[in-house]
Amino acid sequence: MTEVGRTYGARIALGLWLIVGVWLIGLVLAPLATLAGRSLSTVEPAVMTQTLEIDRLQDEIAAMRWDWERSVDAERRADLDRRVRMLTDRALRLAAETREPPTVWGLANYARLGGLHARVLLHTLGFALVVTFVTFGACYPIAHGLAFATRPRRAALLAAALVVPYALNQILRTHAWAEILATLGLAAPSRGGPAEADPRAVLVAMVHASVLFMVLPIWSALASLDRRLIEAARDLGASPLRIHARIVLPHAGRGIAIGAAATFVLAAGSHAVPRIMTGGQGGDWFALLVWRRVFEAADWNVGAAYATTLFLACLLAVFALMRLFGVRFADLVRRGGRHA
């Protein structure tokens, strides 16, 4: 805060921190708190006995009103009025409990995540890990070429060739991949069909959807590398492989970690890609399971528990990936990145 204030002035610094606070609370903390609250609450459905009790009370009230209309005794009418009010209040309370059943707090929704659903979650996380490493293998040479392009015009053309195709909506691009791969027998056609999708088709579509999230952070990290380090290592007799392993890759570690984390999270939470590539028949995707719980079964509480579980699993995976690439959270905000 102090450094921002010295750089931009107190008013601008206060405005920036206010924007960050609104973003953090409104777009991060509040949705997570709502999701966690939903996942920890179980709404008990109205039991049949309550409905039967309401029907019995209504019949009794109707009988008392019939007696009241035919009675000429003032005390009798007063007693019937008192009993009708009492039974009416009870019937209204039961009706309110039926419309808004009591909420029970606990981990019952998370207990539903077992057996087949747990295997689906593990399958999704494993597949997302495969997508991450395949995307890295495909994108690292591209990022390296962009960062070390000898001519600025060449780098600009390469960047344009990379970014322009992504101006097309992802749903349309995924449908296009479904049509292309369907001709090879790897995917169900985007118009639907009996063909069962091959996991390789989903892998191709997911890798294509994640390219920018992997290339751009690695490109940014490599672009900040001081070329004099490479020249000095080359003058000292280091081989290209050794230069790459000891200088280039460690410097790109921050970008690799960011790209890997973003790719893993997107792949694990992807809903559209597996749905389109499998023709809506894919069952081994956790995001589709959450979708069905929320929008088809109208079971928001269990869906929230499943979504929270996926969030926590992705968070642990991000920590593991950062540890794998030797990057700490402090390195993500450090100027200039890490050096070997």
GROMACS .gro file of C-alpha atoms in nm:
model
  340
    1MET     CA    1   0.000   0.000   0.000
    2THR     CA    2   0.282   0.239   0.090
    3GLU     CA    3   0.471   0.171  -0.230
    4VAL     CA    4   0.155   0.212  -0.440
    5GLY     CA    5   0.083   0.540  -0.261
    6ARG     CA    6   0.431   0.673  -0.332
    7THR     CA    7   0.405   0.573  -0.698
    8TYR     CA    8   0.054   0.690  -0.784
    9GLY     CA    9  -0.049   0.916  -0.498
   10ALA     CA   10  -0.276   0.854  -0.201
   11ARG     CA   11  -0.609   0.902  -0.382
   12ILE     CA   12  -0.526   0.673  -0.672
   13ALA     CA   13  -0.378   0.416  -0.434
   14LEU     CA   14  -0.695   0.423  -0.223
   15GLY     CA   15  -0.908   0.381  -0.535
   16LEU     CA   16  -0.697   0.087  -0.653
   17TRP     CA   17  -0.720  -0.088  -0.317
   18LEU     CA   18  -1.095  -0.024  -0.308
   19ILE     CA   19  -1.134  -0.186  -0.651
   20VAL     CA   20  -0.922  -0.482  -0.539
   21GLY     CA   21  -1.132  -0.514  -0.223
   22VAL     CA   22  -1.460  -0.510  -0.414
   23TRP     CA   23  -1.322  -0.766  -0.659
   24LEU     CA   24  -1.194  -0.990  -0.379
   25ILE     CA   25  -1.515  -0.979  -0.178
   26GLY     CA   26  -1.769  -0.972  -0.461
   27LEU     CA   27  -1.608  -1.213  -0.705
   28VAL     CA   28  -1.407  -1.446  -0.480
   29LEU     CA   29  -1.507  -1.459  -0.115
   30ALA     CA   30  -1.884  -1.409  -0.144
   31PRO     CA   31  -1.939  -1.679  -0.411
   32LEU     CA   32  -1.716  -1.923  -0.220
   33ALA     CA   33  -1.897  -1.853   0.107
   34THR     CA   34  -2.234  -1.906  -0.063
   35LEU     CA   35  -2.114  -2.229  -0.220
   36ALA     CA   36  -1.977  -2.356   0.111
   37GLY     CA   37  -2.299  -2.264   0.291
   38ARG     CA   38  -2.506  -2.452   0.038
   39SER     CA   39  -2.279  -2.754   0.059
   40LEU     CA   40  -2.300  -2.777   0.438
   41SER     CA   41  -2.680  -2.749   0.460
   42THR     CA   42  -2.937  -3.018   0.401
   43VAL     CA   43  -3.302  -2.925   0.356
   44GLU     CA   44  -3.530  -3.191   0.497
   45PRO     CA   45  -3.836  -3.253   0.276
   46ALA     CA   46  -4.181  -3.222   0.425
   47VAL     CA   47  -4.289  -3.554   0.563
   48MET     CA   48  -4.616  -3.715   0.476
   49THR     CA   49  -4.741  -3.690   0.835
   50GLN     CA   50  -4.731  -3.309   0.815
   51THR     CA   51  -4.946  -3.310   0.503
   52LEU     CA   52  -5.191  -3.552   0.658
   53GLU     CA   53  -5.203  -3.343   0.975
   54ILE     CA   54  -5.285  -3.030   0.773
   55ASP     CA   55  -5.567  -3.214   0.596
   56ARG     CA   56  -5.705  -3.336   0.930
   57LEU     CA   57  -5.691  -2.984   1.078
   58GLN     CA   58  -5.871  -2.837   0.777
   59ASP     CA   59  -6.147  -3.097   0.806
   60GLU     CA   60  -6.181  -3.024   1.179
   61ILE     CA   61  -6.192  -2.649   1.118
   62ALA     CA   62  -6.460  -2.694   0.852
   63ALA     CA   63  -6.669  -2.905   1.095
   64MET     CA   64  -6.634  -2.644   1.371
   65ARG     CA   65  -6.745  -2.367   1.138
   66TRP     CA   66  -7.044  -2.573   1.038
   67ASP     CA   67  -7.130  -2.615   1.410
   68TRP     CA   68  -7.080  -2.240   1.469
   69GLU     CA   69  -7.328  -2.147   1.195
   70ARG     CA   70  -7.594  -2.370   1.347
   71SER     CA   71  -7.533  -2.286   1.709
   72VAL     CA   72  -7.740  -2.020   1.892
   73ASP     CA   73  -7.545  -2.039   2.219
   74ALA     CA   74  -7.308  -1.739   2.256
   75GLU     CA   75  -7.065  -1.927   2.482
   76ARG     CA   76  -7.062  -2.220   2.241
   77ARG     CA   77  -6.982  -1.987   1.951
   78ALA     CA   78  -6.702  -1.816   2.148
   79ASP     CA   79  -6.549  -2.153   2.233
   80LEU     CA   80  -6.568  -2.260   1.867
   81ASP     CA   81  -6.407  -1.932   1.756
   82ARG     CA   82  -6.118  -1.987   1.998
   83ARG     CA   83  -6.062  -2.345   1.881
   84VAL     CA   84  -6.083  -2.246   1.512
   85ARG     CA   85  -5.818  -1.976   1.562
   86MET     CA   86  -5.593  -2.220   1.746
   87LEU     CA   87  -5.625  -2.492   1.481
   88THR     CA   88  -5.584  -2.238   1.199
   89ASP     CA   89  -5.258  -2.112   1.352
   90ARG     CA   90  -5.130  -2.468   1.381
   91ALA     CA   91  -5.227  -2.547   1.021
   92LEU     CA   92  -5.048  -2.232   0.899
   93ARG     CA   93  -4.732  -2.325   1.092
   94LEU     CA   94  -4.731  -2.673   0.942
   95ALA     CA   95  -4.792  -2.530   0.594
   96ALA     CA   96  -4.497  -2.293   0.639
   97GLU     CA   97  -4.273  -2.583   0.745
   98THR     CA   98  -4.386  -2.775   0.438
   99ARG     CA   99  -4.304  -2.483   0.207
  100GLU     CA  100  -3.978  -2.398   0.386
  101PRO     CA  101  -3.859  -2.717   0.554
  102PRO     CA  102  -3.599  -2.681   0.832
  103THR     CA  103  -3.231  -2.673   0.740
  104VAL     CA  104  -2.990  -2.923   0.895
  105TRP     CA  105  -2.618  -2.839   0.897
  106GLY     CA  106  -2.354  -3.106   0.849
  107LEU     CA  107  -2.147  -3.306   0.601
  108ALA     CA  108  -2.430  -3.522   0.469
  109ASN     CA  109  -2.396  -3.378   0.117
  110TYR     CA  110  -2.025  -3.463   0.105
  111ALA     CA  111  -2.102  -3.819   0.214
  112ARG     CA  112  -2.283  -3.862  -0.117
  113LEU     CA  113  -1.946  -3.835  -0.293
  114GLY     CA  114  -1.845  -4.198  -0.287
  115GLY     CA  115  -1.821  -4.502  -0.507
  116LEU     CA  116  -1.881  -4.414  -0.870
  117HIS     CA  117  -1.882  -4.038  -0.812
  118ALA     CA  118  -1.545  -4.054  -0.635
  119ARG     CA  119  -1.401  -4.251  -0.927
  120VAL     CA  120  -1.536  -3.989  -1.167
  121LEU     CA  121  -1.361  -3.717  -0.966
  122LEU     CA  122  -1.029  -3.905  -0.969
  123HIS     CA  123  -1.065  -3.972  -1.342
  124THR     CA  124  -1.130  -3.603  -1.408
  125LEU     CA  125  -0.830  -3.489  -1.203
  126GLY     CA  126  -0.603  -3.744  -1.370
  127PHE     CA  127  -0.722  -3.645  -1.715
  128ALA     CA  128  -0.673  -3.275  -1.631
  129LEU     CA  129  -0.314  -3.356  -1.530
  130VAL     CA  130  -0.257  -3.528  -1.865
  131VAL     CA  131  -0.404  -3.226  -2.045
  132THR     CA  132  -0.167  -2.999  -1.851
  133PHE     CA  133   0.150  -3.185  -1.945
  134VAL     CA  134   0.047  -3.237  -2.308
  135THR     CA  135  -0.039  -2.868  -2.337
  136PHE     CA  136   0.297  -2.773  -2.187
  137GLY     CA  137   0.480  -3.000  -2.431
  138ALA     CA  138   0.292  -2.849  -2.724
  139CYS     CA  139   0.312  -2.486  -2.613
  140TYR     CA  140   0.665  -2.450  -2.474
  141PRO     CA  141   0.832  -2.450  -2.819
  142ILE     CA  142   0.578  -2.189  -2.935
  143ALA     CA  143   0.648  -1.964  -2.636
  144HIS     CA  144   1.021  -2.009  -2.683
  145GLY     CA  145   0.996  -1.916  -3.050
  146LEU     CA  146   0.793  -1.605  -2.968
  147ALA     CA  147   1.034  -1.493  -2.696
  148PHE     CA  148   1.351  -1.551  -2.895
  149ALA     CA  149   1.232  -1.440  -3.238
  150THR     CA  150   1.519  -1.248  -3.395
  151ARG     CA  151   1.296  -0.996  -3.571
  152PRO     CA  152   1.013  -0.802  -3.405
  153ARG     CA  153   0.800  -0.835  -3.717
  154ARG     CA  154   0.839  -1.211  -3.710
  155ALA     CA  155   0.736  -1.222  -3.344
  156ALA     CA  156   0.431  -1.007  -3.422
  157LEU     CA  157   0.325  -1.238  -3.706
  158LEU     CA  158   0.369  -1.545  -3.486
  159ALA     CA  159   0.165  -1.384  -3.207
  160ALA     CA  160  -0.112  -1.288  -3.450
  161ALA     CA  161  -0.123  -1.639  -3.595
  162LEU     CA  162  -0.156  -1.772  -3.241
  163VAL     CA  163  -0.418  -1.531  -3.106
  164VAL     CA  164  -0.646  -1.462  -3.405
  165PRO     CA  165  -0.807  -1.811  -3.419
  166TYR     CA  166  -0.919  -1.767  -3.059
  167ALA     CA  167  -1.136  -1.473  -3.159
  168LEU     CA  168  -1.387  -1.741  -3.257
  169ASN     CA  169  -1.612  -1.856  -2.973
  170GLN     CA  170  -1.484  -2.162  -2.788
  171ILE     CA  171  -1.813  -2.347  -2.833
  172LEU     CA  172  -1.788  -2.308  -3.209
  173ARG     CA  173  -1.423  -2.414  -3.210
  174THR     CA  174  -1.509  -2.724  -3.006
  175HIS     CA  175  -1.792  -2.812  -3.244
  176ALA     CA  176  -1.547  -2.776  -3.532
  177TRP     CA  177  -1.306  -3.017  -3.362
  178ALA     CA  178  -1.593  -3.260  -3.305
  179GLU     CA  179  -1.675  -3.256  -3.677
  180ILE     CA  180  -1.309  -3.300  -3.777
  181LEU     CA  181  -1.239  -3.582  -3.534
  182ALA     CA  182  -1.571  -3.751  -3.609
  183THR     CA  183  -1.447  -3.818  -3.962
  184LEU     CA  184  -1.161  -4.013  -3.800
  185GLY     CA  185  -1.399  -4.205  -3.576
  186LEU     CA  186  -1.264  -4.042  -3.259
  187ALA     CA  187  -1.558  -3.823  -3.161
  188ALA     CA  188  -1.935  -3.813  -3.175
  189PRO     CA  189  -2.051  -3.562  -3.440
  190SER     CA  190  -2.151  -3.225  -3.299
  191ARG     CA  191  -2.505  -3.283  -3.427
  192GLY     CA  192  -2.527  -3.593  -3.207
  193GLY     CA  193  -2.504  -3.955  -3.304
  194PRO     CA  194  -2.445  -4.304  -3.177
  195ALA     CA  195  -2.067  -4.282  -3.202
  196GLU     CA  196  -1.886  -4.304  -2.867
  197ALA     CA  197  -1.612  -4.048  -2.821
  198ASP     CA  198  -1.250  -4.152  -2.782
  199PRO     CA  199  -1.073  -3.983  -2.485
  200ARG     CA  200  -0.809  -3.866  -2.732
  201ALA     CA  201  -1.071  -3.646  -2.898
  202VAL     CA  202  -1.151  -3.477  -2.567
  203LEU     CA  203  -0.777  -3.439  -2.505
  204VAL     CA  204  -0.723  -3.265  -2.840
  205ALA     CA  205  -1.011  -3.023  -2.784
  206MET     CA  206  -0.904  -2.943  -2.428
  207VAL     CA  207  -0.542  -2.883  -2.528
  208HIS     CA  208  -0.657  -2.652  -2.806
  209ALA     CA  209  -0.879  -2.461  -2.560
  210SER     CA  210  -0.586  -2.413  -2.318
  211VAL     CA  211  -0.311  -2.305  -2.556
  212LEU     CA  212  -0.324  -1.933  -2.481
  213PHE     CA  213  -0.331  -1.992  -2.104
  214MET     CA  214  -0.007  -2.185  -2.133
  215VAL     CA  215   0.177  -1.990  -2.402
  216LEU     CA  216   0.128  -1.635  -2.276
  217PRO     CA  217   0.271  -1.678  -1.921
  218ILE     CA  218   0.574  -1.872  -2.050
  219TRP     CA  219   0.630  -1.617  -2.326
  220SER     CA  220   0.614  -1.333  -2.076
  221ALA     CA  221   0.864  -1.504  -1.846
  222LEU     CA  222   1.109  -1.586  -2.125
  223ALA     CA  223   1.084  -1.235  -2.272
  224SER     CA  224   1.232  -1.095  -1.950
  225LEU     CA  225   1.540  -1.317  -1.970
  226ASP     CA  226   1.862  -1.121  -2.007
  227ARG     CA  227   2.022  -1.251  -2.329
  228ARG     CA  228   2.366  -1.168  -2.193
  229LEU     CA  229   2.336  -1.465  -1.957
  230ILE     CA  230   2.302  -1.698  -2.255
  231GLU     CA  231   2.589  -1.530  -2.437
  232ALA     CA  232   2.813  -1.555  -2.130
  233ALA     CA  233   2.730  -1.923  -2.083
  234ARG     CA  234   2.797  -1.990  -2.450
  235ASP     CA  235   3.135  -1.809  -2.427
  236LEU     CA  236   3.225  -2.028  -2.129
  237GLY     CA  237   3.165  -2.339  -2.337
  238ALA     CA  238   2.822  -2.447  -2.219
  239SER     CA  239   2.629  -2.663  -2.464
  240PRO     CA  240   2.284  -2.549  -2.591
  241LEU     CA  241   2.119  -2.825  -2.387
  242ARG     CA  242   2.300  -2.717  -2.070
  243ILE     CA  243   2.215  -2.352  -2.132
  244HIS     CA  244   1.854  -2.442  -2.173
  245ALA     CA  245   1.845  -2.663  -1.865
  246ARG     CA  246   2.038  -2.429  -1.634
  247ILE     CA  247   1.927  -2.085  -1.753
  248VAL     CA  248   1.622  -2.082  -1.980
  249LEU     CA  249   1.398  -2.336  -1.808
  250PRO     CA  250   1.459  -2.209  -1.450
  251HIS     CA  251   1.386  -1.855  -1.563
  252ALA     CA  252   1.064  -1.972  -1.728
  253GLY     CA  253   0.957  -2.153  -1.410
  254ARG     CA  254   0.720  -1.880  -1.299
  255GLY     CA  255   0.543  -1.872  -1.635
  256ILE     CA  256   0.530  -2.252  -1.652
  257ALA     CA  257   0.373  -2.271  -1.306
  258ILE     CA  258   0.109  -2.009  -1.392
  259GLY     CA  259   0.029  -2.175  -1.724
  260ALA     CA  260   0.014  -2.523  -1.572
  261ALA     CA  261  -0.214  -2.408  -1.289
  262ALA     CA  262  -0.450  -2.225  -1.526
  263THR     CA  263  -0.461  -2.518  -1.770
  264PHE     CA  264  -0.524  -2.775  -1.496
  265VAL     CA  265  -0.808  -2.575  -1.341
  266LEU     CA  266  -0.973  -2.511  -1.678
  267ALA     CA  267  -0.947  -2.876  -1.780
  268ALA     CA  268  -1.076  -3.009  -1.447
  269GLY     CA  269  -1.374  -2.774  -1.449
  270SER     CA  270  -1.450  -2.796  -1.819
  271HIS     CA  271  -1.813  -2.866  -1.899
  272ALA     CA  272  -1.865  -2.766  -2.261
  273VAL     CA  273  -1.570  -2.952  -2.414
  274PRO     CA  274  -1.648  -3.305  -2.285
  275ARG     CA  275  -2.020  -3.249  -2.339
  276ILE     CA  276  -1.971  -3.152  -2.704
  277MET     CA  277  -1.696  -3.401  -2.785
  278THR     CA  278  -1.895  -3.693  -2.642
  279GLY     CA  279  -2.224  -3.589  -2.797
  280GLY     CA  280  -2.370  -3.532  -2.452
  281GLN     CA  281  -2.318  -3.898  -2.359
  282GLY     CA  282  -1.992  -3.869  -2.166
  283GLY     CA  283  -2.026  -3.983  -1.807
  284ASP     CA  284  -1.671  -3.976  -1.673
  285TRP     CA  285  -1.647  -3.597  -1.629
  286PHE     CA  286  -1.702  -3.443  -1.289
  287ALA     CA  287  -1.819  -3.106  -1.421
  288LEU     CA  288  -2.099  -3.282  -1.609
  289LEU     CA  289  -2.192  -3.460  -1.287
  290VAL     CA  290  -2.217  -3.126  -1.105
  291TRP     CA  291  -2.424  -2.987  -1.392
  292ARG     CA  292  -2.671  -3.274  -1.371
  293ARG     CA  293  -2.701  -3.242  -0.995
  294VAL     CA  294  -2.781  -2.871  -1.014
  295PHE     CA  295  -2.980  -2.826  -1.335
  296GLU     CA  296  -3.134  -3.166  -1.399
  297ALA     CA  297  -3.190  -3.309  -1.051
  298ALA     CA  298  -3.242  -2.962  -0.895
  299ASP     CA  299  -3.025  -3.080  -0.605
  300TRP     CA  300  -2.840  -2.756  -0.538
  301ASN     CA  301  -2.700  -2.860  -0.202
  302VAL     CA  302  -2.533  -3.178  -0.323
  303GLY     CA  303  -2.420  -2.996  -0.638
  304ALA     CA  304  -2.259  -2.728  -0.419
  305ALA     CA  305  -2.081  -2.998  -0.215
  306TYR     CA  306  -1.947  -3.157  -0.532
  307ALA     CA  307  -1.839  -2.818  -0.672
  308THR     CA  308  -1.665  -2.731  -0.343
  309THR     CA  309  -1.484  -3.065  -0.350
  310LEU     CA  310  -1.366  -2.999  -0.704
  311PHE     CA  311  -1.249  -2.650  -0.601
  312LEU     CA  312  -1.047  -2.785  -0.307
  313ALA     CA  313  -0.899  -3.063  -0.522
  314CYS     CA  314  -0.793  -2.810  -0.786
  315LEU     CA  315  -0.643  -2.587  -0.517
  316LEU     CA  316  -0.432  -2.874  -0.382
  317ALA     CA  317  -0.329  -2.965  -0.737
  318VAL     CA  318  -0.218  -2.606  -0.803
  319PHE     CA  319   0.001  -2.616  -0.491
  320ALA     CA  320   0.147  -2.948  -0.605
  321LEU     CA  321   0.220  -2.818  -0.957
  322MET     CA  322   0.391  -2.508  -0.821
  323ARG     CA  323   0.602  -2.725  -0.593
  324LEU     CA  324   0.684  -2.952  -0.888
  325PHE     CA  325   0.814  -2.656  -1.089
  326GLY     CA  326   0.995  -2.511  -0.786
  327VAL     CA  327   0.788  -2.192  -0.772
  328ARG     CA  328   0.658  -2.020  -0.460
  329PHE     CA  329   0.369  -1.776  -0.445
  330ALA     CA  330   0.618  -1.497  -0.365
  331ASP     CA  331   0.790  -1.570  -0.698
  332LEU     CA  332   0.465  -1.503  -0.887
  333VAL     CA  333   0.471  -1.136  -0.789
  334ARG     CA  334   0.846  -1.084  -0.782
  335ARG     CA  335   0.967  -0.846  -1.048
  336GLY     CA  336   1.189  -0.993  -1.309
  337GLY     CA  337   1.107  -1.353  -1.224
  338ARG     CA  338   1.356  -1.606  -1.097
  339HIS     CA  339   1.706  -1.649  -1.220
  340ALA     CA  340   1.926  -1.953  -1.218
   0.00000   0.00000   0.00000
